Every structure is written in C-alpha cells, then in structure tokens.
PDB file of C-alpha atoms in Angstrom:
ATOM      1  CA  MET V   1      60.848 106.235  81.415  1.00  0.00           C
ATOM      2  CA  THR V   2      60.595 102.503  81.959  1.00  0.00           C
ATOM      3  CA  LEU V   3      63.829 100.502  81.785  1.00  0.00           C
ATOM      4  CA  SER V   4      64.620  96.811  81.542  1.00  0.00           C
ATOM      5  CA  ILE V   5      67.401  97.241  84.104  1.00  0.00           C
ATOM      6  CA  ARG V   6      66.073  95.497  87.210  1.00  0.00           C
ATOM      7  CA  ASN V   7      68.593  96.862  89.682  1.00  0.00           C
ATOM      8  CA  GLN V   8      67.726 100.479  90.450  1.00  0.00           C
ATOM      9  CA  LEU V   9      68.982 101.636  93.842  1.00  0.00           C
ATOM     10  CA  PRO V  10      68.269 105.174  95.108  1.00  0.00           C
ATOM     11  CA  GLY V  11      70.967 107.169  96.855  1.00  0.00           C
ATOM     12  CA  THR V  12      72.813 110.459  97.268  1.00  0.00           C
ATOM     13  CA  ILE V  13      76.199 111.470  95.882  1.00  0.00           C
ATOM     14  CA  THR V  14      78.736 111.866  98.697  1.00  0.00           C
ATOM     15  CA  ALA V  15      81.854 112.505  96.597  1.00  0.00           C
ATOM     16  CA  LEU V  16      82.766 113.149  92.977  1.00  0.00           C
ATOM     17  CA  THR V  17      86.354 112.856  91.756  1.00  0.00           C
ATOM     18  CA  PRO V  18      86.922 113.993  88.163  1.00  0.00           C
ATOM     19  CA  GLY V  19      89.757 112.617  86.030  1.00  0.00           C
ATOM     20  CA  ASP V  20      90.829 113.372  82.459  1.00  0.00           C
ATOM     21  CA  ALA V  21      87.836 111.681  80.784  1.00  0.00           C
ATOM     22  CA  MET V  22      86.090 109.759  83.572  1.00  0.00           C
ATOM     23  CA  ALA V  23      84.949 110.498  87.101  1.00  0.00           C
ATOM     24  CA  THR V  24      84.439 108.296  90.115  1.00  0.00           C
ATOM     25  CA  VAL V  25      81.204 109.012  91.911  1.00  0.00           C
ATOM     26  CA  LYS V  26      80.585 107.759  95.448  1.00  0.00           C
ATOM     27  CA  VAL V  27      76.922 107.169  96.224  1.00  0.00           C
ATOM     28  CA  ARG V  28      75.445 106.495  99.670  1.00  0.00           C
ATOM     29  CA  LEU V  29      72.525 104.207  98.959  1.00  0.00           C
ATOM     30  CA  ASP V  30      69.296 104.713 100.900  1.00  0.00           C
ATOM     31  CA  GLY V  31      70.076 101.437 102.706  1.00  0.00           C
ATOM     32  CA  GLY V  32      73.344 102.921 104.025  1.00  0.00           C
ATOM     33  CA  GLN V  33      75.833 101.111 101.776  1.00  0.00           C
ATOM     34  CA  ASP V  34      78.409 102.957  99.724  1.00  0.00           C
ATOM     35  CA  LEU V  35      78.601 102.331  95.985  1.00  0.00           C
ATOM     36  CA  THR V  36      81.160 103.637  93.486  1.00  0.00           C
ATOM     37  CA  ALA V  37      80.315 104.424  89.865  1.00  0.00           C
ATOM     38  CA  ALA V  38      82.862 105.255  87.152  1.00  0.00           C
ATOM     39  CA  ILE V  39      81.191 107.413  84.501  1.00  0.00           C
ATOM     40  CA  THR V  40      82.312 109.868  81.836  1.00  0.00           C
ATOM     41  CA  LEU V  41      82.855 113.531  82.636  1.00  0.00           C
ATOM     42  CA  GLU V  42      80.364 114.287  79.882  1.00  0.00           C
ATOM     43  CA  ALA V  43      77.718 112.288  81.774  1.00  0.00           C
ATOM     44  CA  VAL V  44      78.535 114.154  85.002  1.00  0.00           C
ATOM     45  CA  GLU V  45      77.999 117.474  83.206  1.00  0.00           C
ATOM     46  CA  ASP V  46      74.901 116.352  81.257  1.00  0.00           C
ATOM     47  CA  LEU V  47      73.220 115.104  84.450  1.00  0.00           C
ATOM     48  CA  GLY V  48      74.356 118.111  86.483  1.00  0.00           C
ATOM     49  CA  LEU V  49      75.805 115.866  89.173  1.00  0.00           C
ATOM     50  CA  SER V  50      77.416 117.203  92.328  1.00  0.00           C
ATOM     51  CA  GLN V  51      77.820 116.242  95.957  1.00  0.00           C
ATOM     52  CA  GLY V  52      74.348 115.955  97.486  1.00  0.00           C
ATOM     53  CA  SER V  53      72.589 115.116  94.202  1.00  0.00           C
ATOM     54  CA  ALA V  54      69.888 112.452  94.443  1.00  0.00           C
ATOM     55  CA  VAL V  55      70.533 109.639  91.950  1.00  0.00           C
ATOM     56  CA  ARG V  56      69.542 106.107  91.077  1.00  0.00           C
ATOM     57  CA  ALA V  57      72.331 103.570  90.604  1.00  0.00           C
ATOM     58  CA  LEU V  58      71.463 101.252  87.711  1.00  0.00           C
ATOM     59  CA  VAL V  59      73.102  97.856  87.221  1.00  0.00           C
ATOM     60  CA  LYS V  60      72.119  95.147  84.747  1.00  0.00           C
ATOM     61  CA  SER V  61      71.534  91.795  86.430  1.00  0.00           C
ATOM     62  CA  THR V  62      74.190  90.203  84.189  1.00  0.00           C
ATOM     63  CA  GLU V  63      76.770  92.532  85.778  1.00  0.00           C
ATOM     64  CA  VAL V  64      76.108  91.384  89.350  1.00  0.00           C
ATOM     65  CA  SER V  65      78.441  88.548  90.363  1.00  0.00           C
ATOM     66  CA  LEU V  66      77.959  86.636  93.593  1.00  0.00           C
ATOM     67  CA  ALA V  67      80.299  85.292  96.272  1.00  0.00           C
ATOM     68  CA  THR V  68      79.477  83.477  99.480  1.00  0.00           C
ATOM     69  CA  ALA V  69      81.820  85.741 101.500  1.00  0.00           C
ATOM     70  CA  PRO V  70      83.563  89.119 101.115  1.00  0.00           C
ATOM     71  CA  VAL V  71      86.413  88.947  98.612  1.00  0.00           C
ATOM     72  CA  PRO V  72      89.614  90.668  99.783  1.00  0.00           C
ATOM     73  CA  GLY V  73      92.401  91.627  97.411  1.00  0.00           C
ATOM     74  CA  VAL V  74      90.202  92.303  94.385  1.00  0.00           C
ATOM     75  CA  SER V  75      89.778  95.456  92.316  1.00  0.00           C
ATOM     76  CA  ILE V  76      85.977  95.275  92.336  1.00  0.00           C
ATOM     77  CA  ARG V  77      84.953  98.370  94.323  1.00  0.00           C
ATOM     78  CA  ASN V  78      81.402  97.393  95.180  1.00  0.00           C
ATOM     79  CA  GLN V  79      80.713  94.484  97.516  1.00  0.00           C
ATOM     80  CA  LEU V  80      77.186  94.570  98.926  1.00  0.00           C
ATOM     81  CA  PRO V  81      76.263  91.940 101.541  1.00  0.00           C
ATOM     82  CA  GLY V  82      72.831  90.401 101.304  1.00  0.00           C
ATOM     83  CA  THR V  83      70.693  87.303 101.589  1.00  0.00           C
ATOM     84  CA  VAL V  84      69.256  85.203  98.775  1.00  0.00           C
ATOM     85  CA  THR V  85      65.463  85.540  98.666  1.00  0.00           C
ATOM     86  CA  GLY V  86      64.886  83.342  95.633  1.00  0.00           C
ATOM     87  CA  VAL V  87      66.544  81.326  92.889  1.00  0.00           C
ATOM     88  CA  ALA V  88      64.960  80.498  89.530  1.00  0.00           C
ATOM     89  CA  ALA V  89      67.244  78.119  87.638  1.00  0.00           C
ATOM     90  CA  GLY V  90      66.896  77.043  84.035  1.00  0.00           C
ATOM     91  CA  ALA V  91      69.037  74.704  81.980  1.00  0.00           C
ATOM     92  CA  ALA V  92      71.790  77.274  81.401  1.00  0.00           C
ATOM     93  CA  MET V  93      71.134  80.366  83.528  1.00  0.00           C
ATOM     94  CA  ALA V  94      69.790  81.201  86.967  1.00  0.00           C
ATOM     95  CA  THR V  95      68.177  84.368  88.262  1.00  0.00           C
ATOM     96  CA  VAL V  96      69.035  85.047  91.890  1.00  0.00           C
ATOM     97  CA  ARG V  97      67.205  87.645  93.976  1.00  0.00           C
ATOM     98  CA  ILE V  98      69.149  89.155  96.854  1.00  0.00           C
ATOM     99  CA  ALA V  99      67.830  91.291  99.702  1.00  0.00           C
ATOM    100  CA  VAL V 100      70.300  94.055 100.586  1.00  0.00           C
ATOM    101  CA  GLU V 101      69.869  96.839 103.121  1.00  0.00           C
ATOM    102  CA  GLY V 102      67.227  99.156 101.705  1.00  0.00           C
ATOM    103  CA  GLY V 103      66.409  97.173  98.577  1.00  0.00           C
ATOM    104  CA  GLU V 104      66.770  94.164  96.362  1.00  0.00           C
ATOM    105  CA  LEU V 105      69.208  93.115  93.660  1.00  0.00           C
ATOM    106  CA  THR V 106      68.850  90.571  90.887  1.00  0.00           C
ATOM    107  CA  SER V 107      71.822  88.619  89.555  1.00  0.00           C
ATOM    108  CA  ALA V 108      71.859  86.543  86.375  1.00  0.00           C
ATOM    109  CA  ILE V 109      74.501  83.819  86.681  1.00  0.00           C
ATOM    110  CA  THR V 110      75.022  80.404  85.171  1.00  0.00           C
ATOM    111  CA  ALA V 111      72.930  77.606  86.617  1.00  0.00           C
ATOM    112  CA  GLU V 112      76.189  75.736  87.203  1.00  0.00           C
ATOM    113  CA  SER V 113      77.492  78.582  89.400  1.00  0.00           C
ATOM    114  CA  ALA V 114      74.249  78.701  91.385  1.00  0.00           C
ATOM    115  CA  THR V 115      74.574  74.957  92.024  1.00  0.00           C
ATOM    116  CA  GLU V 116      78.283  75.122  92.926  1.00  0.00           C
ATOM    117  CA  LEU V 117      77.638  77.986  95.368  1.00  0.00           C
ATOM    118  CA  ALA V 118      74.655  76.049  96.813  1.00  0.00           C
ATOM    119  CA  LEU V 119      72.446  79.122  96.528  1.00  0.00           C
ATOM    120  CA  THR V 120      69.045  78.729  98.137  1.00  0.00           C
ATOM    121  CA  THR V 121      66.674  81.046  99.962  1.00  0.00           C
ATOM    122  CA  GLY V 122      68.440  82.301 103.073  1.00  0.00           C
ATOM    123  CA  THR V 123      72.007  81.868 101.800  1.00  0.00           C
ATOM    124  CA  PRO V 124      74.195  84.858 102.760  1.00  0.00           C
ATOM    125  CA  VAL V 125      76.000  86.294  99.725  1.00  0.00           C
ATOM    126  CA  VAL V 126      78.021  89.296  98.631  1.00  0.00           C
ATOM    127  CA  ALA V 127      77.021  91.025  95.404  1.00  0.00           C
ATOM    128  CA  LEU V 128      80.118  92.110  93.443  1.00  0.00           C
ATOM    129  CA  ILE V 129      79.722  94.989  90.988  1.00  0.00           C
ATOM    130  CA  LYS V 130      82.529  96.691  89.064  1.00  0.00           C
ATOM    131  CA  SER V 131      82.302 100.483  89.266  1.00  0.00           C
ATOM    132  CA  THR V 132      82.408 100.704  85.459  1.00  0.00           C
ATOM    133  CA  GLU V 133      79.160  98.690  85.333  1.00  0.00           C
ATOM    134  CA  VAL V 134      77.209 101.168  87.467  1.00  0.00           C
ATOM    135  CA  SER V 135      75.223 103.778  85.567  1.00  0.00           C
ATOM    136  CA  LEU V 136      73.620 106.775  87.234  1.00  0.00           C
ATOM    137  CA  ALA V 137      70.308 108.475  86.588  1.00  0.00           C
ATOM    138  CA  THR V 138      68.986 111.577  88.243  1.00  0.00           C
ATOM    139  CA  ALA V 139      66.163 110.806  90.633  1.00  0.00           C
TER     140      ALA V 139
END
C-alpha cells in the first residue's frame, strides 16, 4: 500500500496501556527516540498489537509543529529533536524537512512561521507531535 503520509517512522512497541475506549502505545523508534500514540482499542485489536510488535508510526506533515527549543510544561507528548535539512517556502505555506535520529520528518507550516523562526538548513528544531495525531501500521 502506498500512502500520501510522508512521515513513516519504524519502531517497536515497548508498552501498551489500554483505557475504556483508547489506548496509549509507547513506541521505541529505530533511531532510539520514544514516541507515544493514542489509538482506539479497536485498532489495537484489529492490528494485533502487543509489546514487542514491529510498527510504523505515521504522522501527516500538517500535524508536525516546530519549535526552536524543547517546550516544557506542555501536554504534547512527542518532542523529537532534529536539524532542518531543507525549507521550501511558498506564498502561504512552507515545507520543512528535518533530520531526526534514524530518519527524516516533514512539517508543513505557514511561510510566516518559517520566517519568524528563521528556519534554514542547519537550524536545530524540535518536532512537536500530539499523541492523538500518531497512527500506527503493522510493519
């Protein structure tokens, strides 16, 4: 299956905590970072997920926010440090490529934000991803 989702990071489930309707799933990415996904219990069952399962974390580029430093005191579970490898800015939007340990992320942000953050190749950034915006696929 080919998907339009650019951000596809391989990893292994290290913990799975079920709730009433949703579960939090901790994934150790192949690059060594930890990522949290919040998915439905139905999805956990349909995919046959358990600790040790190989998965791919999928995140749309529009769901990847950027900061120029770690952000304390925020509910966003996933903060992946990286370095900008490229910026393609249009009149309204910018596509920012970020090298992270073990892979690459793409973020779609406003061109105004890219300018205000002074994003250029080599800029250190932190990719911010809400756990509810992380989907999982079996590898």
